[in-house]
Amino acid sequence: MKLPVIVERGTTPYRAILAAVVAAGVLAALWGSGLEPFEQGQVTRFMIYAVAIAGLNVATGYVGLLSVGHSAFLGMGAFTTGILVVHQGWEPWATIPAAFGVCLVAGLLVGLPALRIKGLYLAMVTLAFAVAFPELVARFDGLTGGSSGMNIPRLSMRPPEWSGFTLGEKDQWLYWLGVVVLALTLYVTHCLTRSRYGLAMAAVRENEIAASSSGINIAVVKTLMFGLSGGITGAAGALFAIYMGTLFAEGSFTLMAGITLLIGLVIGGERTIFGPIIGAACVVYIPYYTSSIGQGQGSAVLFAVILLLVIFLAPSGIAGALGSLVNRFVVVRAARPRTAPPSRTGPAVSSAEPERGPVLAP
Amino acid sequence: MDIFLSRLFAGTTSGAVYVLIALCLVMVFRSSSTINFAQGEFALFTSYVTWWLAGKGVNIWLAVVPAILIGFLMGALAERWLVRPVRKRDETAVLIVGLALFTGLNGLSGWIWGSDEKPFPRMLPTGEDTYIDIAGARLHYDTILIVAIMAAVVAGLTLFFNKTSIGLQMRAVATNPDSAALCGVRVGRVLTLSWGMSAAVGALAGPLLVPLVPPGQLGLSSMFPVLIFATAAALLGGLDSIKGAVVGGLALGIGLAMVNGYVTFLGGSMSLTSALVVIVAVLLVKPTGLFGARRLERV
């Protein structure tokens, strides 16, 4: 058989692959629900990070707006949940959309400077945002608990009646909440990047002047996507708040956390759907399994080595590298336009065919 | 008046610290047009080397010398083997390399020397009566000395850039690498040298500033706030200007001391945030800073 096998979108083999991927996801989620409490907690943490990194991927990966400050969105989402649950008596799960909304607005505001500032300098603005956040939390200690932290009482974390989970099964409920939010995030980013907006994002990233002259409103794309990016990371923050129960801005939402998210994204693979998942697995499990090496500092050194390896050997990250490996055997691309006459299938026509990305690295 | 003066002296002390690290950032930016995120961690690693040697009984002023050499080597090697290969690709790749160095050097320092805080021997004299009384305010000797050291470093760098051949070559590369290369300047060697010198200045600054920056001990997070303040200072003055680094650093140090002292509603705990407001404001209003060269972009 001639390699690579070409699978066109919309055909039966394509649907079969898609169904297999979905089935694998469902099986993985079911497997996770049966784990021991501690291991399941780790998986929940991993899913929260995957959502947060997927949010970062929208701005930093797809639009190319480098952000080291997404820890602030994570924190803002977490404190939105904390404040709404503790002071307003909301149900925890209902605060996830609220956290998304708050961080969306914050992201739009932080994204505004991106209209004038680029690259390195924008990274400095996001750095400023990330460093300022814990100090601001400490300043407004009446609302946030300040440096002593914010405690969400266990009783207010009761799963809603309709879910069928009891208070004792709170972790199980949070796990499934994480599965739903992660699946939703991946689906939305997948659709978004395949849409007109996805093309606009790529155009803005590659060449702003050319994008602008093609009729793309750069200002709208940049601010909107930065807002969406912040919103998704904020939703992850809401889950994080329910997961942790106690919020310390100085501990969980420092610039270091923002750098961790960025490291996860780069290692996993920018501009890929599965990159955030692989990256989240790295940032959650590597420190856990290397905690006994080098006085607890082994993971930092290991991350540095992996980062350098990725930058030099696989610029599109682990997911990108795996994607190009799969592409040697299977290539997924758009169906050929129906209007083309069937007789003219020479190399001239097929090379004019726009190559769409593979399924792993869209 | 005496409270004002003592705030001025305290601000000058921290300002001089920011100037030293801002100078490192400026040297790297002039050659590579990037902010080296790992600048603070270079200084952290060499400070640990100094501390370790001082712990072995070496005089601290002598212990700085090998640290400066190690710093120079680290900077030069990082430029040659890690930054230059990815420079042509894009800005983000260079920043990621900086982040990798940041994480790696921080982790390595903790791996070798442990993550607990180390009491650091002082290079500058302190004590009960080591001050000059000016209108009731105490001007400590260590303030005078660090300002003097800073002035010496600035004077040395200015002479180097204006009077020596290699310094002129560096300025040529900073202005236009292509033209410099056509005139026979070995651009690669100049870039490596700039990074090395920058890390060497950081290695000198590290042991000076560790006792002056709260908590006054050497820990894994010692250099991080300094790097943020130095970045704000360098941006304020203009990232490619030595004069800008000096003015920006001193203005930031004194300004923050005054803000924390007199603007009470900030509660005295918002100094990082204030520094960051400076960063964002400068970037929005005057991205080249006070003394930076305007960069033209061909459209």
XYZ file of C-alpha atoms in Angstrom:
661
model
C 0.000 0.000 0.000
C 1.249 3.467 -0.839
C 2.041 5.612 2.191
C 0.775 7.967 3.385
C -2.846 6.932 3.216
C -4.955 9.947 2.399
C -8.213 10.356 4.276
C -10.590 13.042 3.093
C -12.903 14.870 5.419
C -16.523 13.792 5.327
C -15.806 10.287 4.049
C -16.500 7.085 5.968
C -12.871 6.374 6.999
C -12.643 9.918 8.310
C -15.784 9.439 10.404
C -14.393 6.140 11.655
C -11.176 7.812 12.833
C -13.188 10.570 14.487
C -15.425 8.010 16.211
C -12.361 6.097 17.406
C -10.841 9.252 18.895
C -14.110 10.128 20.662
C -14.492 6.542 21.915
C -10.910 6.604 23.248
C -11.704 9.856 25.067
C -14.880 8.421 26.614
C -13.035 5.248 27.671
C -10.240 7.316 29.237
C -12.803 9.389 31.155
C -14.554 6.223 32.423
C -11.212 4.710 33.424
C -10.389 7.886 35.377
C -13.693 7.799 37.258
C -12.802 4.428 38.754
C -9.412 5.462 40.141
C -8.418 5.702 43.790
C -9.308 9.118 45.321
C -5.739 10.452 45.345
C -4.955 9.383 41.798
C -8.282 10.698 40.627
C -7.445 14.036 42.259
C -4.242 14.158 40.241
C -6.213 13.469 37.067
C -8.636 16.277 37.975
C -5.675 18.618 38.495
C -4.298 17.539 35.150
C -7.609 18.339 33.441
C -7.740 21.782 35.093
C -4.252 22.543 33.793
C -5.194 21.221 30.361
C -8.109 23.685 30.196
C -5.879 26.535 31.387
C -3.166 25.713 28.844
C -5.780 25.343 26.093
C -6.867 28.878 26.960
C -3.286 30.125 26.718
C -2.980 28.294 23.398
C -5.666 30.530 21.867
C -3.712 33.738 22.462
C -0.093 32.587 22.469
C -0.359 29.678 20.069
C -2.873 30.672 17.449
C -2.618 34.491 17.448
C 1.020 34.652 18.562
C 0.443 37.039 21.494
C 3.043 35.802 23.947
C 1.679 35.822 27.495
C 3.563 34.866 30.628
C 0.762 36.221 32.774
C -2.084 33.774 32.396
C -1.636 32.838 36.047
C -3.529 36.059 36.776
C -6.532 34.846 34.769
C -6.355 31.516 36.580
C -6.333 33.400 39.865
C -9.060 35.799 38.837
C -11.330 32.917 37.866
C -10.566 31.146 41.125
C -11.321 34.209 43.245
C -14.508 34.906 41.262
C -15.706 31.445 42.247
C -14.492 31.894 45.798
C -16.205 35.252 46.272
C -19.474 34.153 44.656
C -19.642 30.954 46.703
C -18.579 32.430 50.042
C -20.189 35.871 49.916
C -23.145 35.309 47.581
C -23.986 31.675 48.272
C -23.827 30.512 44.641
C -23.541 26.854 43.747
C -19.905 26.188 42.805
C -20.620 24.749 39.346
C -22.732 27.779 38.442
C -19.774 30.079 39.007
C -17.809 28.554 36.117
C -19.628 30.642 33.458
C -19.345 33.669 35.738
C -15.585 33.176 36.050
C -15.416 32.790 32.284
C -17.273 36.083 31.843
C -15.194 38.035 34.357
C -11.938 36.814 32.849
C -13.225 37.436 29.330
C -13.720 41.098 30.186
C -10.343 41.244 31.977
C -8.731 39.599 28.969
C -10.270 42.151 26.608
C -8.818 44.932 28.773
C -5.364 43.357 29.034
C -5.507 42.633 25.306
C -6.038 46.298 24.468
C -2.328 47.203 24.808
C -1.640 44.400 22.325
C -2.915 46.737 19.650
C 0.133 48.963 20.088
C 2.640 46.655 21.704
C 4.101 43.539 20.160
C 6.189 40.519 20.940
C 8.650 41.044 23.731
C 6.959 44.192 24.991
C 3.556 42.555 25.179
C 5.181 39.791 27.210
C 6.328 42.512 29.618
C 2.749 43.827 29.953
C 1.414 40.358 30.751
C 4.307 39.878 33.168
C 3.272 43.093 34.887
C -0.295 41.808 35.117
C 0.865 38.506 36.618
C 3.138 40.091 39.212
C 0.589 42.702 40.187
C -2.219 40.184 40.749
C -1.060 38.688 44.100
C -0.334 42.175 45.441
C -3.801 43.345 44.418
C -5.364 40.318 46.119
C -3.423 41.139 49.277
C -4.539 44.785 49.033
C -8.266 43.928 48.829
C -8.104 41.528 51.735
C -11.670 42.249 52.863
C -12.992 40.477 49.800
C -10.253 37.945 49.131
C -8.951 37.022 52.566
C -5.629 38.663 51.712
C -2.462 36.875 52.674
C -4.187 34.467 55.061
C -6.031 32.982 52.104
C -9.652 32.431 51.220
C -11.353 29.359 52.554
C -14.374 27.917 50.765
C -16.331 25.889 53.353
C -16.719 22.245 52.503
C -20.497 22.313 53.015
C -21.004 24.900 50.291
C -19.256 22.574 47.837
C -22.177 20.131 47.901
C -22.917 18.828 44.397
C -26.369 19.915 43.129
C -29.300 17.559 43.721
C -29.941 16.821 40.043
C -26.440 15.465 39.567
C -27.162 12.517 41.834
C -23.872 12.904 43.716
C -23.800 13.283 47.498
C -21.471 15.528 49.494
C -19.155 12.576 50.067
C -18.836 12.102 46.324
C -17.729 15.707 45.777
C -14.445 14.636 44.178
C -16.247 12.352 41.743
C -18.563 15.261 40.815
C -15.623 17.627 40.322
C -13.919 15.003 38.165
C -16.889 14.816 35.806
C -17.192 18.599 35.840
C -13.563 18.715 34.717
C -14.213 16.152 31.967
C -17.137 18.202 30.627
C -15.281 21.528 30.742
C -12.176 20.027 29.113
C -14.194 18.337 26.343
C -16.109 21.550 25.726
C -12.886 23.599 25.610
C -11.198 21.247 23.158
C -14.292 21.147 20.944
C -14.672 24.930 20.919
C -10.990 25.580 20.151
C -11.070 22.928 17.432
C -14.101 24.526 15.766
C -12.730 28.023 16.269
C -9.398 27.309 14.659
C -11.067 25.641 11.680
C -13.411 28.579 11.138
C -12.904 31.881 9.330
C -11.632 33.247 12.621
C -9.018 30.524 12.751
C -7.727 31.611 9.365
C -7.800 35.236 10.500
C -5.808 34.306 13.612
C -3.173 32.534 11.526
C -2.969 35.489 9.169
C -2.500 37.961 12.025
C 0.189 35.738 13.513
C 2.128 35.304 10.296
C 1.948 38.817 8.870
C -0.154 41.609 10.291
C 0.209 43.921 7.336
C -0.817 41.268 4.840
C -3.709 40.235 7.091
C -4.890 43.795 7.405
C -4.744 44.354 3.664
C -6.830 41.202 3.187
C -9.653 42.821 5.119
C -9.033 41.332 8.559
C -9.726 43.680 11.436
C -6.547 43.069 13.422
C -7.770 44.993 16.460
C -10.909 42.851 16.776
C -9.086 39.559 16.260
C -6.345 40.367 18.766
C -8.483 41.727 21.610
C -11.290 39.216 21.134
C -8.949 36.233 21.116
C -7.002 37.525 24.098
C -10.313 37.912 25.903
C -11.454 34.413 24.955
C -8.064 33.059 25.994
C -8.357 34.728 29.387
C -11.945 33.503 29.737
C -11.054 29.859 29.131
C -8.159 30.047 31.580
C -10.553 31.742 34.021
C -12.959 28.806 33.750
C -10.020 26.569 34.637
C -9.432 28.859 37.604
C -13.020 28.298 38.779
C -12.451 24.528 38.697
C -9.150 25.087 40.490
C -10.949 26.928 43.286
C -13.409 24.057 43.763
C -10.511 21.595 43.640
C -8.302 23.392 46.153
C -10.940 24.729 48.551
C -8.428 27.250 49.891
C -7.024 30.036 47.755
C -3.626 31.626 48.352
C -2.730 34.171 45.715
C 0.888 34.189 46.912
C 1.123 30.440 46.525
C -0.960 29.409 43.534
C -1.215 32.398 41.219
C 2.272 33.904 41.111
C 4.197 34.613 37.947
C 5.751 31.164 38.398
C 2.356 29.603 37.724
C 2.087 31.665 34.559
C 5.520 30.513 33.448
C 4.489 26.930 34.206
C 1.467 27.272 31.918
C 3.679 28.653 29.147
C 6.220 25.859 29.633
C 3.400 23.310 29.402
C 2.122 24.869 26.201
C 5.535 24.957 24.517
C 6.420 21.403 25.548
C 3.009 20.053 24.554
C 2.862 21.938 21.296
C 1.550 25.351 20.338
C -1.258 25.490 17.785
C -2.283 21.881 18.339
C -5.434 20.491 19.915
C -3.638 17.795 21.881
C -0.667 19.975 22.861
C -2.366 21.397 25.980
C -3.255 17.861 27.123
C 0.312 16.589 26.756
C 1.696 19.783 28.274
C -0.657 19.564 31.255
C 0.358 15.956 31.822
C 4.002 17.100 31.874
C 3.529 19.978 34.316
C 1.360 17.910 36.676
C 3.120 14.552 36.667
C 6.819 15.384 36.124
C 7.163 17.377 39.387
C 5.233 14.627 41.179
C 7.492 11.796 40.041
C 10.761 13.737 40.367
C 10.095 15.244 43.790
C 12.810 13.100 45.364
C 15.551 14.149 42.910
C 17.906 17.049 43.565
C 16.365 18.396 46.798
C 13.006 18.807 45.053
C 14.564 20.953 42.338
C 14.998 18.134 39.847
C 11.796 18.957 38.002
C 12.864 22.568 37.339
C 16.119 21.411 35.790
C 14.317 18.685 33.861
C 11.804 21.225 32.508
C 14.656 23.441 31.354
C 16.273 20.522 29.520
C 12.973 19.446 27.927
C 12.219 23.036 26.903
C 15.596 23.398 25.212
C 15.197 20.013 23.510
C 11.744 21.003 22.255
C 12.964 24.394 21.004
C 15.885 22.838 19.137
C 14.469 19.522 17.976
C 10.679 19.852 17.811
C 9.597 23.491 17.560
C 5.955 22.452 17.352
C 6.161 20.564 20.633
C 5.507 16.924 21.441
C 2.032 16.949 19.886
C 3.419 18.557 16.749
C 6.200 15.980 16.496
C 3.762 13.113 17.009
C 1.479 14.714 14.426
C 4.154 14.778 11.756
C 5.054 11.188 12.634
C 1.428 10.118 12.108
C 1.370 12.114 8.877
C 3.908 9.764 7.387
C 1.231 7.108 7.455
C -2.112 8.893 7.423
C -2.916 12.350 6.106
C -6.306 13.912 6.728
C -7.280 16.706 4.406
C -10.265 18.512 3.013
C -12.340 16.837 0.330
C -11.565 18.019 -3.157
C -13.999 20.517 -4.550
C -16.851 18.837 -6.407
C -16.580 21.316 -9.270
C -13.209 19.990 -10.446
C -13.584 17.750 -13.499
C -12.762 14.151 -12.495
C -10.477 13.565 -15.495
C -7.912 16.249 -14.567
C -6.239 14.774 -11.510
C -2.647 15.390 -12.550
C 0.024 16.729 -10.186
C -0.721 20.324 -11.218
C -4.209 20.153 -9.735
C -3.264 18.306 -6.574
C -0.422 20.715 -5.803
C -2.818 23.619 -6.162
C -5.006 21.893 -3.591
C -4.664 23.690 -0.255
C -3.056 21.275 2.193
C -5.096 21.284 5.357
C -3.479 20.266 8.582
C -3.515 16.710 9.871
C -6.044 15.705 12.466
C -3.498 15.748 15.295
C -2.100 19.152 14.492
C -4.849 21.238 12.977
C 13.229 66.896 56.496
C 15.193 64.085 58.092
C 12.501 61.552 57.165
C 12.558 62.822 53.609
C 16.345 62.533 53.489
C 16.427 59.031 54.879
C 13.807 57.974 52.344
C 15.939 59.594 49.657
C 19.002 57.641 50.815
C 17.092 54.368 51.001
C 15.700 54.999 47.530
C 19.161 55.771 46.179
C 20.513 52.518 47.617
C 17.869 50.372 45.943
C 18.042 52.556 42.850
C 21.762 51.820 42.509
C 20.971 48.095 42.755
C 18.382 48.404 39.983
C 20.854 50.347 37.850
C 23.421 47.551 38.030
C 21.002 44.855 36.842
C 19.349 47.234 34.353
C 22.814 47.765 32.833
C 23.060 44.009 32.249
C 19.668 44.016 30.510
C 20.690 47.006 28.394
C 23.933 45.344 27.279
C 22.042 42.248 26.147
C 19.300 44.276 24.496
C 21.785 46.388 22.550
C 23.343 43.314 21.032
C 20.435 40.879 20.693
C 17.284 43.076 20.840
C 15.776 40.895 23.523
C 15.236 41.019 27.261
C 17.114 38.204 28.922
C 14.646 36.712 31.400
C 17.472 34.694 32.916
C 19.614 37.745 33.736
C 18.619 37.620 37.378
C 19.237 33.887 37.600
C 22.732 34.245 36.142
C 23.415 36.629 39.031
C 21.699 34.230 41.454
C 23.902 31.304 40.439
C 27.108 33.342 40.696
C 25.979 34.747 44.053
C 25.689 31.170 45.301
C 29.217 30.524 44.026
C 30.437 33.584 45.949
C 28.578 32.482 49.061
C 30.010 28.974 48.824
C 33.567 30.244 48.423
C 33.112 32.734 51.277
C 31.861 29.852 53.408
C 35.155 28.059 52.682
C 37.008 30.954 54.296
C 37.855 32.951 51.171
C 37.688 36.724 51.580
C 34.424 37.798 49.986
C 36.058 40.384 47.756
C 38.323 37.643 46.388
C 35.436 35.170 46.139
C 33.688 37.494 43.690
C 36.475 37.098 41.124
C 35.856 33.437 40.192
C 32.115 34.165 40.299
C 32.588 36.924 37.719
C 34.591 34.547 35.518
C 31.898 31.857 35.807
C 29.262 34.485 35.049
C 31.130 35.605 31.939
C 31.428 32.016 30.722
C 27.750 31.275 31.388
C 26.606 34.357 29.523
C 28.924 33.780 26.588
C 28.084 30.076 26.270
C 24.361 30.747 26.565
C 24.538 33.237 23.720
C 26.716 31.093 21.497
C 25.029 27.729 21.945
C 21.445 28.476 22.984
C 20.357 31.917 21.814
C 22.107 32.354 18.503
C 20.812 29.159 16.862
C 17.188 30.200 17.431
C 17.582 33.961 16.937
C 16.769 33.847 13.269
C 13.565 31.902 13.883
C 11.517 34.324 15.929
C 11.380 36.465 19.013
C 9.292 33.953 20.943
C 11.915 31.224 20.626
C 14.549 33.485 22.213
C 12.169 34.302 25.063
C 11.467 30.610 25.618
C 15.203 29.904 25.761
C 15.400 32.682 28.357
C 12.608 31.019 30.349
C 14.373 27.666 30.114
C 17.594 29.213 31.447
C 15.572 30.955 34.158
C 13.964 27.716 35.368
C 17.082 25.632 34.863
C 19.544 27.893 36.689
C 17.092 28.450 39.527
C 16.566 24.697 39.879
C 20.280 23.985 39.559
C 21.120 26.480 42.323
C 18.560 24.803 44.560
C 19.798 21.341 43.577
C 23.422 22.126 44.454
C 23.004 24.401 47.458
C 19.519 23.664 48.814
C 16.443 25.851 48.821
C 16.744 27.259 52.362
C 17.731 30.891 52.867
C 21.445 31.486 53.394
C 22.785 34.266 55.605
C 25.006 36.217 53.275
C 28.315 37.795 54.297
C 28.294 41.509 53.617
C 30.682 43.039 51.147
C 29.846 46.501 52.413
C 30.550 47.659 55.978
C 27.541 48.028 58.265
C 27.092 48.483 61.937
C 25.740 50.821 64.563
C 27.934 53.808 63.829
C 28.807 53.401 60.162
C 26.941 56.437 58.956
C 27.279 60.134 58.361
C 24.681 62.329 60.005
C 23.109 64.745 57.532
C 20.384 66.959 59.008
C 19.312 64.154 61.310
C 19.165 61.497 58.569
C 21.644 58.651 58.458
C 23.637 58.261 55.285
C 25.106 54.802 55.683
C 28.524 53.932 54.319
C 27.064 51.050 52.322
C 24.818 53.503 50.453
C 27.843 55.624 49.575
C 29.830 52.568 48.573
C 27.201 50.970 46.346
C 26.586 54.273 44.578
C 30.344 54.580 44.118
C 30.594 51.042 42.735
C 27.671 51.730 40.422
C 29.314 54.947 39.237
C 32.580 53.090 38.659
C 30.821 50.409 36.596
C 28.995 53.034 34.538
C 32.201 55.021 33.989
C 34.072 51.873 33.029
C 31.390 50.829 30.551
C 31.179 54.322 29.063
C 34.952 54.393 28.562
C 34.827 50.898 27.135
C 32.113 51.758 24.623
C 33.695 55.057 23.586
C 37.439 54.528 23.745
C 38.218 50.905 22.938
C 38.080 49.229 19.576
C 35.934 46.332 20.741
C 33.549 48.766 22.440
C 33.148 50.704 19.207
C 32.524 47.421 17.402
C 29.774 46.620 19.910
C 28.109 49.954 19.247
C 28.388 49.338 15.521
C 26.689 45.949 15.902
C 23.987 47.499 18.090
C 23.268 50.152 15.461
C 23.310 47.958 12.385
C 24.617 44.388 12.421
C 24.680 44.040 8.633
C 26.716 47.181 7.997
C 29.012 46.268 10.883
C 29.629 42.853 9.357
C 30.442 44.483 6.004
C 33.006 46.694 7.742
C 34.793 43.619 9.031
C 33.341 43.441 12.528
C 32.966 39.829 13.644
C 29.360 40.184 14.730
C 29.037 36.762 16.333
C 32.070 37.294 18.546
C 30.767 40.708 19.593
C 27.369 39.264 20.553
C 28.976 36.522 22.627
C 31.187 39.077 24.342
C 28.197 41.331 25.150
C 26.319 38.498 26.829
C 29.424 37.459 28.717
C 30.109 40.986 29.949
C 26.484 41.437 30.919
C 26.482 38.282 33.038
C 29.857 39.306 34.523
C 28.454 42.668 35.665
C 25.512 40.725 37.107
C 27.943 38.486 38.974
C 29.567 41.547 40.539
C 26.180 43.072 41.372
C 24.677 39.916 42.917
C 26.742 39.709 46.142
C 26.457 43.500 46.550
C 22.700 43.560 46.338
C 21.677 40.390 48.197
C 22.203 41.935 51.685
C 20.457 45.157 50.626
C 17.267 43.619 49.221
C 14.767 42.213 51.725
C 14.960 39.670 53.332
C 18.711 40.274 53.172
C 19.507 36.593 52.732
C 20.336 34.509 49.708
C 17.381 32.382 48.601
C 16.098 30.959 45.346
C 13.729 33.891 44.853
C 16.272 36.604 45.747
C 16.843 37.908 42.261
C 13.321 37.781 40.960
C 11.936 41.078 42.322
C 15.246 42.733 41.445
C 14.849 41.597 37.851
C 11.321 43.042 37.693
C 12.445 46.391 39.096
C 15.482 46.438 36.823
C 13.282 45.688 33.825
C 10.997 48.558 34.756
C 14.056 50.803 35.157
C 15.533 49.770 31.818
C 12.192 50.256 30.039
C 11.756 53.658 31.670
C 15.172 54.825 30.555
C 15.065 53.186 27.155
C 16.218 49.623 26.672
C 19.267 50.460 24.585
C 20.662 53.378 26.561
C 23.204 53.175 29.388
C 22.351 56.709 30.452
C 18.700 55.620 30.436
C 19.445 52.669 32.724
C 21.138 54.961 35.247
C 18.436 57.623 35.217
C 15.627 55.043 35.086
C 17.084 52.963 37.918
C 17.678 55.882 40.261
C 14.328 57.489 39.403
C 12.521 54.216 40.057
C 14.355 53.526 43.320
C 13.796 57.004 44.730
C 10.294 57.273 43.289
C 9.179 53.985 44.860
C 10.684 54.949 48.230
C 8.684 58.184 48.117
C 5.475 56.501 46.925
C 5.673 53.872 49.636
C 6.468 56.514 52.218
C 3.973 59.211 51.343
C 1.103 57.619 49.413
C -0.489 55.835 52.326
C -3.574 54.380 50.636
C -1.346 51.935 48.778
C -0.526 50.454 52.164
C 3.210 50.285 51.494
C 2.854 46.802 49.992
C 2.266 47.663 46.382
C 5.782 48.509 45.258
C 5.917 45.783 42.585
C 2.537 46.881 41.280
C 3.715 50.499 41.188
C 6.805 49.441 39.242
C 4.586 47.545 36.829
C 2.291 50.504 36.322
C 5.469 52.294 35.230
C 6.262 49.493 32.764
C 2.801 49.527 31.194
C 2.578 53.328 31.096
C 5.989 53.675 29.447
C 5.173 50.996 26.877
C 1.881 52.639 26.002
C 2.975 56.262 25.937
C 6.607 56.199 24.880
C 7.770 52.691 23.972
C 11.351 53.856 23.433
C 11.681 55.104 27.012
C 13.308 58.384 27.978
C 16.617 57.997 26.166
C 16.046 55.071 23.835
C 16.657 55.291 20.108
C 13.537 55.284 17.984
C 13.375 52.155 15.889
C 11.981 52.538 12.431
C 10.052 49.732 10.867
C 9.998 49.313 7.156
C 6.449 48.662 5.910
